[in-house]
Every structure is written in structure tokens, then in C-alpha cells.
Coordinates of C-alpha atoms (C1' of nucleotides) in Angstrom, one line a residue:
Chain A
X8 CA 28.3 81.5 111.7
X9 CA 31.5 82.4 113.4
X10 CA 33.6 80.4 111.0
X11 CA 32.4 81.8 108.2
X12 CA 33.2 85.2 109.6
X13 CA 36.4 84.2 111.3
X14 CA 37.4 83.0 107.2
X15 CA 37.2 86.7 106.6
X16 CA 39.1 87.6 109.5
X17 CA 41.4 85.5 109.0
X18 CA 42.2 86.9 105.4
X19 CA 41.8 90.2 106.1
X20 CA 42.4 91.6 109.5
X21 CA 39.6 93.5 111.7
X22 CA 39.8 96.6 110.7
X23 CA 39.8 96.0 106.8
X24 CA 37.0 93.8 107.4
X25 CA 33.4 95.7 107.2
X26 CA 30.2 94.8 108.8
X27 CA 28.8 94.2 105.5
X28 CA 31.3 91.8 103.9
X29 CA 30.3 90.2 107.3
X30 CA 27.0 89.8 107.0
X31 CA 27.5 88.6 103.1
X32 CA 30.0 85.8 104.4
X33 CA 27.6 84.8 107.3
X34 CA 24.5 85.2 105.3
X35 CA 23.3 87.2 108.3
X36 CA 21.6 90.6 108.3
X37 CA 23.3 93.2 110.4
X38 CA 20.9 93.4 112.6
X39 CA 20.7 89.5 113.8
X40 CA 25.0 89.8 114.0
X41 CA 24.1 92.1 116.5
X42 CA 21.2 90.3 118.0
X43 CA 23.6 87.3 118.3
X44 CA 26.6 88.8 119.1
X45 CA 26.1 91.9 122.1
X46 CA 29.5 93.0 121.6
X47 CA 29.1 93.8 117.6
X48 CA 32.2 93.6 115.0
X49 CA 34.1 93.4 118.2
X50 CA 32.5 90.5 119.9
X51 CA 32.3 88.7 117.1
X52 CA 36.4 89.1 116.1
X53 CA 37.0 87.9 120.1
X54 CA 34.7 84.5 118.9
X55 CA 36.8 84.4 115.7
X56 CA 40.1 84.2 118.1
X57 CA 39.2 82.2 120.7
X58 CA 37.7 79.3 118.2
X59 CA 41.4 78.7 118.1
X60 CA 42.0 78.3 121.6
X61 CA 39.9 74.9 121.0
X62 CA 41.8 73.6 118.5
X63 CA 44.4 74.3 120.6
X64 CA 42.6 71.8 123.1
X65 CA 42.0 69.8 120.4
X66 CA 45.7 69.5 119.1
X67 CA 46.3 69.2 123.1
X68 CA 44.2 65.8 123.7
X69 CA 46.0 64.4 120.7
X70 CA 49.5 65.3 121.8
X71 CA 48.4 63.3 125.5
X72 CA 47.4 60.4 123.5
X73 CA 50.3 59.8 121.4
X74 CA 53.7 57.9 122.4
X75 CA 55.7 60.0 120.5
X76 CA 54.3 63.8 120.7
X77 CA 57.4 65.6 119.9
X78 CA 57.5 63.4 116.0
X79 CA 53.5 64.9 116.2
X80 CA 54.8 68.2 117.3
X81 CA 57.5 68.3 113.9
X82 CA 55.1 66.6 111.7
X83 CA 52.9 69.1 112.3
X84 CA 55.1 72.3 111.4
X85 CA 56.4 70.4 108.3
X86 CA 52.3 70.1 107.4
X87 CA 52.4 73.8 107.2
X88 CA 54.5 73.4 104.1
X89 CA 52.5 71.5 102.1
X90 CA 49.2 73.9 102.8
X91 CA 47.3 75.4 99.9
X92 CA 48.5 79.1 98.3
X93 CA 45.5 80.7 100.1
X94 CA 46.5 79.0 103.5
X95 CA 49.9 80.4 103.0
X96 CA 48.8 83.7 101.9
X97 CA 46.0 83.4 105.3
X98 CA 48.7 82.9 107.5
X99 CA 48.0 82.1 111.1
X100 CA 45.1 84.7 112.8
X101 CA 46.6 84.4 116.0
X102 CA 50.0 86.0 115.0
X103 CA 48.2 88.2 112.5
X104 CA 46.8 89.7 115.1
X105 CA 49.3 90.6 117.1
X106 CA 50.8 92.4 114.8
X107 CA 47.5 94.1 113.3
X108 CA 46.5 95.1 117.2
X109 CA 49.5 96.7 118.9
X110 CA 48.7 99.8 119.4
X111 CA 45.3 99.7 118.4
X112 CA 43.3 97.6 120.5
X113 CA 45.4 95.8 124.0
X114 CA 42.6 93.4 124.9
X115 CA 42.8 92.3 121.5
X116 CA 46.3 91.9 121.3
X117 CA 46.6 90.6 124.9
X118 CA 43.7 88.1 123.4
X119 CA 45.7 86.4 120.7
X120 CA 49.4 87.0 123.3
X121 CA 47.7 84.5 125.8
X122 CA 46.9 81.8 123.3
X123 CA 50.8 82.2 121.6
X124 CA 52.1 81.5 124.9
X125 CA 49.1 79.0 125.7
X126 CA 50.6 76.9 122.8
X127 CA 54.5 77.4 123.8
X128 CA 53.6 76.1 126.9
X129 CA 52.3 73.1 126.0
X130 CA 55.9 72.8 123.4
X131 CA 57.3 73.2 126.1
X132 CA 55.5 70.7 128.7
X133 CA 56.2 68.3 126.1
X134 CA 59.7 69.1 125.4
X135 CA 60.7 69.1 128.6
X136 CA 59.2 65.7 129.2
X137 CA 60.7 63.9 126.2
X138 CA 64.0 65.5 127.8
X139 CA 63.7 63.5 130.7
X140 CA 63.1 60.1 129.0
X141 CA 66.5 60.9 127.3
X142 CA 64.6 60.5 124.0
X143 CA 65.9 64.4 123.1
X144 CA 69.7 64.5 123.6
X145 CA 70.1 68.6 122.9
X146 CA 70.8 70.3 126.9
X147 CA 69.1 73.4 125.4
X148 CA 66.4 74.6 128.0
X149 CA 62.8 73.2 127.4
X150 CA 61.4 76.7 127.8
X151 CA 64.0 78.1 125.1
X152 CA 62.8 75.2 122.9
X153 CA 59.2 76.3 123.3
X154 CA 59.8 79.5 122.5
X155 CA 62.0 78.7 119.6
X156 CA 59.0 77.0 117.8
X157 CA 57.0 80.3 118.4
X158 CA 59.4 82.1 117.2
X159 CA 60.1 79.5 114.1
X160 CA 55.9 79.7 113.9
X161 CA 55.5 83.7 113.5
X162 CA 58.8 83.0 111.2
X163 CA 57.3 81.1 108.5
X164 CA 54.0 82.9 109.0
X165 CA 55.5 86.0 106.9
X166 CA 57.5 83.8 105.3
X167 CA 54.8 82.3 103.6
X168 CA 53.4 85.0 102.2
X169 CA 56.8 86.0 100.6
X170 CA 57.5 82.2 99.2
X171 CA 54.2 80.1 98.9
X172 CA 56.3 77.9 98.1
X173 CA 56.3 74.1 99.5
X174 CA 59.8 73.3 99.1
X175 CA 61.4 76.4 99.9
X176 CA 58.6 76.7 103.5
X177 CA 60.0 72.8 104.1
X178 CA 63.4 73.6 104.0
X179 CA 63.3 76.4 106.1
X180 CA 60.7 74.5 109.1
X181 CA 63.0 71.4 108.7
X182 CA 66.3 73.5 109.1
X183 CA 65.0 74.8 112.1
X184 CA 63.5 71.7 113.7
X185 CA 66.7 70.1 113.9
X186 CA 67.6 72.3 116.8
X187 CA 65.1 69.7 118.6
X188 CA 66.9 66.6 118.9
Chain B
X25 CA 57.6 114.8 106.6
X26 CA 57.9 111.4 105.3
X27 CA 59.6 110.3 108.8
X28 CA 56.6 111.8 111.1
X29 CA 54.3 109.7 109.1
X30 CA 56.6 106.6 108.9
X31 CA 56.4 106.6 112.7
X32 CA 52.9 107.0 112.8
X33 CA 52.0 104.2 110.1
X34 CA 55.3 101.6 111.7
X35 CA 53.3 101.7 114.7
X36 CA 49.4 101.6 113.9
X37 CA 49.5 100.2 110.5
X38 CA 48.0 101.7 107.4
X39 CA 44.2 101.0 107.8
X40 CA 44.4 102.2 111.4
X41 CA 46.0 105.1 110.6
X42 CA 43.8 108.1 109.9
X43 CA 44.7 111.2 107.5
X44 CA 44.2 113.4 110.8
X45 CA 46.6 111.7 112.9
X46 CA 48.8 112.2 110.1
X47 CA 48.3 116.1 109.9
X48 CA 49.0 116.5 113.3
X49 CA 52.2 114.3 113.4
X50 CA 53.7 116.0 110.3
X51 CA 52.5 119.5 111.0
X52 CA 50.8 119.8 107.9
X53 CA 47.3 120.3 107.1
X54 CA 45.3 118.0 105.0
X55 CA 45.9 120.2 102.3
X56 CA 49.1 120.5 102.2
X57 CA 49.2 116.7 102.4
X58 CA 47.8 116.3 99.5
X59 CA 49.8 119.0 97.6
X60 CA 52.9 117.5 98.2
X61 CA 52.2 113.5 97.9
X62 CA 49.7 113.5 95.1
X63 CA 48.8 110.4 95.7
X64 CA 47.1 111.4 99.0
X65 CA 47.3 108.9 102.0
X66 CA 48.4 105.8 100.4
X67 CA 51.1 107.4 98.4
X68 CA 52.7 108.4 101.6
X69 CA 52.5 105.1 102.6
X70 CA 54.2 104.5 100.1
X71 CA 56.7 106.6 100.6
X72 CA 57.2 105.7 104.4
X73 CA 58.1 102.3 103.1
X74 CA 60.5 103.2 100.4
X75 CA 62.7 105.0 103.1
X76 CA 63.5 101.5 104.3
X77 CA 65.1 100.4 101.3
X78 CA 67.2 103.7 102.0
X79 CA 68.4 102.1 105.3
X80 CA 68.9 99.4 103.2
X81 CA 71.3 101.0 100.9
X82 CA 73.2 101.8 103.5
X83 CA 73.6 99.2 105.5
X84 CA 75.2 97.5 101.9
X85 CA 77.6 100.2 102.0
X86 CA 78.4 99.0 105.9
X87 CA 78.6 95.5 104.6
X88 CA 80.7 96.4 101.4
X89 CA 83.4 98.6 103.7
X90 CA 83.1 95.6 106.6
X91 CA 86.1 93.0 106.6
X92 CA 84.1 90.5 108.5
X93 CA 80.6 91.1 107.0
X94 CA 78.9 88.0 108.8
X95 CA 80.0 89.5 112.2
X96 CA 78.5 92.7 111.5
X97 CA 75.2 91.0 110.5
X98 CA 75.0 88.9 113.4
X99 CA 75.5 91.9 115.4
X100 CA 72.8 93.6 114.0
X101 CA 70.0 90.6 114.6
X102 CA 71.4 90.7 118.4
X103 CA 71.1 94.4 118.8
X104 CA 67.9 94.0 118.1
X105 CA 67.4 92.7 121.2
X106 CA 68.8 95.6 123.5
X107 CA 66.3 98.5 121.8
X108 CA 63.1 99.7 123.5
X109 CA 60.2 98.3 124.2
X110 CA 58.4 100.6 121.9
X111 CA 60.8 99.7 119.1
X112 CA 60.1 96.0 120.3
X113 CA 56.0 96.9 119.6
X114 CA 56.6 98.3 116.7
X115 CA 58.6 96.0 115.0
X116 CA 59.7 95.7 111.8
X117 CA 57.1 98.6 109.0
X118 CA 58.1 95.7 105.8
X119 CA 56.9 92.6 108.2
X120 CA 54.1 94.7 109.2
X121 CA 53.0 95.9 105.7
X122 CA 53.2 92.2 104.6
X123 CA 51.0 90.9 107.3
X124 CA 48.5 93.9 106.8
X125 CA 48.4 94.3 102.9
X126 CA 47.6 90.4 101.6
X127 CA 44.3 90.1 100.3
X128 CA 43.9 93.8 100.6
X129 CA 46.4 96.5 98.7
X130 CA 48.3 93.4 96.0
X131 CA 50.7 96.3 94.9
X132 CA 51.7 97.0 98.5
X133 CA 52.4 94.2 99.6
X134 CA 54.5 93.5 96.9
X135 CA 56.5 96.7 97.7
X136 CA 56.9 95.0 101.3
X137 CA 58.0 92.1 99.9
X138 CA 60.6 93.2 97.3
X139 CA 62.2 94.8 100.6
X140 CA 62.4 91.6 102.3
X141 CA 63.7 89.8 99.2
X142 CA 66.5 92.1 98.5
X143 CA 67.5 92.5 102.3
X144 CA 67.5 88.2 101.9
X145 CA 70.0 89.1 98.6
X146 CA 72.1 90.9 100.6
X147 CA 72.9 88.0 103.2
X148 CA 73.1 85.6 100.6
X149 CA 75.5 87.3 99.0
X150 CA 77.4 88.2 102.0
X151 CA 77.0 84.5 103.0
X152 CA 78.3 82.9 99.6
X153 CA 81.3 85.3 99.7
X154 CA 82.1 84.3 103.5
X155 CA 81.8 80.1 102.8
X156 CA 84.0 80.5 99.8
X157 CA 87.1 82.6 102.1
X158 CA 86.1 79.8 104.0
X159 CA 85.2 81.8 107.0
X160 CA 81.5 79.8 107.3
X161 CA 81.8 76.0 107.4
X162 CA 78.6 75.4 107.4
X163 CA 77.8 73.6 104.1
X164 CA 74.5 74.8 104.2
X165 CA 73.6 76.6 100.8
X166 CA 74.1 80.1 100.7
X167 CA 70.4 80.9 99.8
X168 CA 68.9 78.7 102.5
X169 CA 70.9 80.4 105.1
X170 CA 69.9 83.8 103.7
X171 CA 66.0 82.5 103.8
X172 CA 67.0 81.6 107.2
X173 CA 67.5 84.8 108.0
X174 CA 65.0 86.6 107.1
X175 CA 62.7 83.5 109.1
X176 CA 64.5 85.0 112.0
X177 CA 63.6 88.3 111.3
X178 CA 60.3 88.0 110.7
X179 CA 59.5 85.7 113.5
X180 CA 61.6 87.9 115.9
X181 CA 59.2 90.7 114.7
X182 CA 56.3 89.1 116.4
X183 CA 58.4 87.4 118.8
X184 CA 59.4 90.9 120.2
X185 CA 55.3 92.0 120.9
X186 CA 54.9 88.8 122.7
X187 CA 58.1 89.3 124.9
X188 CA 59.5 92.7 124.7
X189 CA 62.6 91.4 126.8
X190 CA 65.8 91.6 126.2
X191 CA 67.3 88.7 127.7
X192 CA 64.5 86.3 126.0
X193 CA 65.3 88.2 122.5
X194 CA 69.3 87.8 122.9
X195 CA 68.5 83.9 123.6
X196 CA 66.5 83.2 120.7
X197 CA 68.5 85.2 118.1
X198 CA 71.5 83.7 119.0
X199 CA 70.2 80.4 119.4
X200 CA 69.3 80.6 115.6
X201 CA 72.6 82.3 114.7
X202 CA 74.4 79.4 115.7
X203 CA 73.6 77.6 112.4
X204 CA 75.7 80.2 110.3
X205 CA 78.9 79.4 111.3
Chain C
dT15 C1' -5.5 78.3 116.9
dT16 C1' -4.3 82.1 119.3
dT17 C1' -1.1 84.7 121.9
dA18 C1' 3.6 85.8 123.3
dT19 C1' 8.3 85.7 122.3
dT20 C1' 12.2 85.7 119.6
dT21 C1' 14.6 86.2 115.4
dT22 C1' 15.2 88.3 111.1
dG23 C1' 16.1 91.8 107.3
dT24 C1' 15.8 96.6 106.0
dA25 C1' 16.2 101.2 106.5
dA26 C1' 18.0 105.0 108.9
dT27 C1' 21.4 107.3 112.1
dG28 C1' 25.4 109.6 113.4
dA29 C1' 30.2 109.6 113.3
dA30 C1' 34.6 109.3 111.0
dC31 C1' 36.9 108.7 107.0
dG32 C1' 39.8 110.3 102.7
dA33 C1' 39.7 113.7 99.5
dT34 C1' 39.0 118.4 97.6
dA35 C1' 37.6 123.4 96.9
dC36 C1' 39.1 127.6 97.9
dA37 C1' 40.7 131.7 99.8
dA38 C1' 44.3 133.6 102.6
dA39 C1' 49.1 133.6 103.1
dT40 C1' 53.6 133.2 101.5
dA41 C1' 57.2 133.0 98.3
dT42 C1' 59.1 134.1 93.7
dA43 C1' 59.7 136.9 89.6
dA44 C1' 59.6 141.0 87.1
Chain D
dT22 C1' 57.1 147.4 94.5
dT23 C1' 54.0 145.1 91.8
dA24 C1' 52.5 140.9 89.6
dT25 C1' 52.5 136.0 89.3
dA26 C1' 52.9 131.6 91.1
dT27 C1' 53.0 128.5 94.8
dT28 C1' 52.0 126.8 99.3
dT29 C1' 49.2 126.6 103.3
dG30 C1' 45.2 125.9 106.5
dT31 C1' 40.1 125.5 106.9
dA32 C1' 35.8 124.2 105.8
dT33 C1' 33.3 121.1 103.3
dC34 C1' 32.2 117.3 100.2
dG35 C1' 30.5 112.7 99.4
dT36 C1' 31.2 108.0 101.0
dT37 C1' 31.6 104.4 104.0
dC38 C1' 31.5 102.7 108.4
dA39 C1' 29.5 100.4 112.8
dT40 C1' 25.5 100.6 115.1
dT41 C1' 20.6 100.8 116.1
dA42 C1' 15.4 101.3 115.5
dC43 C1' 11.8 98.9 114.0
dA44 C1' 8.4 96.3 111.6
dA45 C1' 7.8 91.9 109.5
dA46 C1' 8.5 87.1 109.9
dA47 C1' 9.2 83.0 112.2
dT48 C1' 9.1 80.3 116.3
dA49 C1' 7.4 78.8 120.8
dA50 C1' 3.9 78.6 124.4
dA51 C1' -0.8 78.7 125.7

DNA sequence: TTTATTTTGTAATGAACGATACAAATATAA
DNA sequence: TTATATTTGTATCGTTCATTACAAAATAAA
């Protein structure tokens, strides 16, 4: 149920989203959305955002496991490019958000801030460890690396609405990566 | 007129911005609104976002007069990072409008985008110019690096909500500057 | 099977929205 | 100064919104 509501989210924002394109996309009558979730439209957005917190843990677990997590780390960005035109045109909800909430809702905004930096910390952690083992030559601070994927991140996630295009978001996330080396 | 509102909608966004917000930051009443931009709230919108391409002009005029063009530009991504923070939270209305307007207004976001593509011209061109004076050694094409910059720009623009702070700004912007050269 | 509890869909509520009708006020023309 | 045209603010329109009240349906407990 959250999913199919965080779909719509996702595509169009909260505030151009209505209660009753909700309940179409859940299949939900608006009184169970509100039986379900106390906090209404509201509540349920919050579900919509954190859902990708855990994939965030998800994508965490995975980076622990592998013997090479900065390659993951690249591979991953370069993925983006290849993404359908919808998933380009979607962007990412997390940065959408941001930039929908700023003045309009704080919590909100704070919401979707803490799981940006959630995810440039874990760049980061990983950066910085790879550093160590000499297997990434550049002297360029782990923490500015971190934050120069987030910024590469919310880069491409306008950028892909202006270009859907794979070769042209490919270039553009490869050109940037090499800064990691 | 048209400046009052462009404030209002740069910060909150079109959907979030109600016509009564916007009577009492022009000083007009609904009526009058409506009198002037037949096209009622959207039209002004409209509007708001055309003044950009204004700035635009004349920041082509800057370039045009400038004997080191590329300096200028670079000088304009890092003075980014010195403005307020409620310039920081605003960010950028074309970035904004993108991120706001897909699936929802096509013909807006369009606008948006145009905006971004001809401010991407603009460093291309001054870009293609530089390499061939030699003055950029970078071998990079002219059109990637132009891309590039507007990458930067847009993920600065959501960058900036995230960390309104100078000294993190100045680092990433010139981090990513480094590769027109 | 009967009773109690929970979940569901529908219909109604009040508030806020964008847009407009219109008369008063202002400006322009004669 | 008078007559005409335009601009302005206010009050109102119809619509849509998020939310809730509530009865019917489904489920769980006895």
C-alpha cells in the first residue's frame, strides 16, 4: 500500500498529489488511508520517504559484504544511466523533496536532509576506508568525496529530466567519478 | 509586479503558492491580478520564469564584453557560495520549476528547461572559443564540459538546502571546476 | 453460531483554492 | 468640465481539497 502510493509521490510531489489519486493508486477508500495511516496524506508521505531509508540499509549490507565497495559504489551511479525514461523523468524522491519542501513543510524537509546525509556518510565511511588500504591514490578529503557524490547525485537528478538520455547521463556520472581514484 | 511574485513562487514553488499570498506580495488585488496577466496565476508564473532568461541575456552581454570569459564564469559558480542562506534555500526558480513541473504542467517544464539548455549553450560556446585560443587544455569536448556545468549547478542547487555553508559550497564548486582548465 | 471488534467504502463537511462579476475609483479624452 | 474608458478592490462563485462521520461488511472471539 505504501509503494503504490509512494509511486505517486514519487512522480508527483505531495502537494500535487490528491487524496483521491491516492486512494485510486492504493485501491484504498479514503476512509481506510486514514484508518491505517493516523497522520493522513501527511503520515503516509513520511512512510513514502522513509521506505528509502531501508533500501538505504539494504544498499548498506551489500556495500559490507563486498571486497571492493567503492567499484559497487561507481557501478551503481553509472546504473542510473541506463534507467528507464520514466525513472529519469521520476528522479530520486529524496532530493525531490528537498527541493519541493523548503519553505513549506521543515520536518519534511529535515526528513529527506537526514537520509541525504545518511547516504554521504556511508560514501564517505567507505571512501575513507579504501583510502587507507592505498587502494584510492587522490589526497582529496573522504568527507569532500562524500559530499561530492551527493552533490554529483542531486546533479544528474535534474539533469535527467533535461537529457533522458543514457549516453549523454553516462558521460556526465563517469566524468565525475573519476575524481574518485 | 512580476519580481514580488517571482520571489514568492522562487521560494515556495508554484503549487504551494496561493493567488492570496500573491495579492499581498504584489500589492494588488485578485482583480487586478487578473486584469493585467490574463492568464491568471499560471501565466504569472510564467512570467516570473521568463525574467530569468532576462538575467540571462545579460550575463551574455558580460561574457561577450569579458576578455577572459571562463574566469568570469568560474567566478560566478564560486560566488554562489558566499550569498545568503535564504538565497542558499531558495536556490535556483529554473531547477526548481524542473523538479516541480514533470508529470504535472509538460509546457512548464519545458519552459524551465529551455532556460537551462541555452544557459548550457552559453558555456559551450564560451568553452569551444577558450580551447581553440588555447586558453583550456582540457581536451574534454566543449559540450560535455558545458553539460558539466550545468550538473554542477543543478546539484549545487540542492546541495545548498542541504548545507547552506559557505565554506562546504566554495569546496565543492571548486572541486568540480578543476576539470575546465 | 452468535457476539464483539475491526476494517472498509461512501457520503458529507468545512476550508481553501483559483477565478470572476461588478461597482467604485481613477485616469483619459473630448 | 463632462463623458468615456480603464483600473482597482471586494465580495462571491463554483470547485476541489483533506478530513471525518458513519453504516455496511468482513473478520475474530466466544
Amino acid at each position: 500500500m505504501v509503494l503504490n502510493a509512494q509511486e505517486l509521490f514519487w512522480k508527483k510531489g505531495y502537494n500535487a498529489t490528491s487524496l483521491s489519486e491516492l486512494s485510486t493508486a492504493t485501491g484504498a477508500g479514503a476512509g481506510s488511508l486514514y484508518n491505517t495511516f493516523k497522520g493522513g496524506k501527511r503520515e503516509l508521505f513520511k512512510k513514502s520517504l522513509q521506505q528509502r531509508k531501508e533500501d538505504l540499509e539494504d544498499f548498506k549490507i551489500k556495500l559490507g559484504n563486498s571486497d571492493n565497495p567503492i567499484e559497487l559504489i561507481k557501478a551503481f551511479f553509472i546504473s542510473v544511466a541506463t534507467e528507464s525514461k520514466e525513472s529519469h523523468l521520476k528522479g530520486c524522491i529524496v532530493a525531490n523533496t528537498i527541493v519541493e519542501m523548503t519553505f513549506i513543510d521543515e520536518e519534511l524537509e529535515n526528513e529527506a536532509i537526514e537520509i541525504l546525509k545518511e547516504t554521504e556518510k556511508l560514501y564517505t565511511t567507505a571512501i575513507l576506508a579504501e583510502q587507507k588500504k592505498g587502494n584510492i591514490k587522490s589526497k582529496i578529503p573522504a568527507h569532500t568525496l562524500g559530499k561530492h557524490l551527493i552533490t554529483l547525485w542531486c546533479g544528474i537528478n535534474t539533469l535527467r529530466r533535461v537529457y533522458p538520455d543514457k549516453e549523454i547521463l553516462k558521460q556526465q556520472i563517469e566524468l565525475q567519478l573519476q575524481l574518485i581514484n
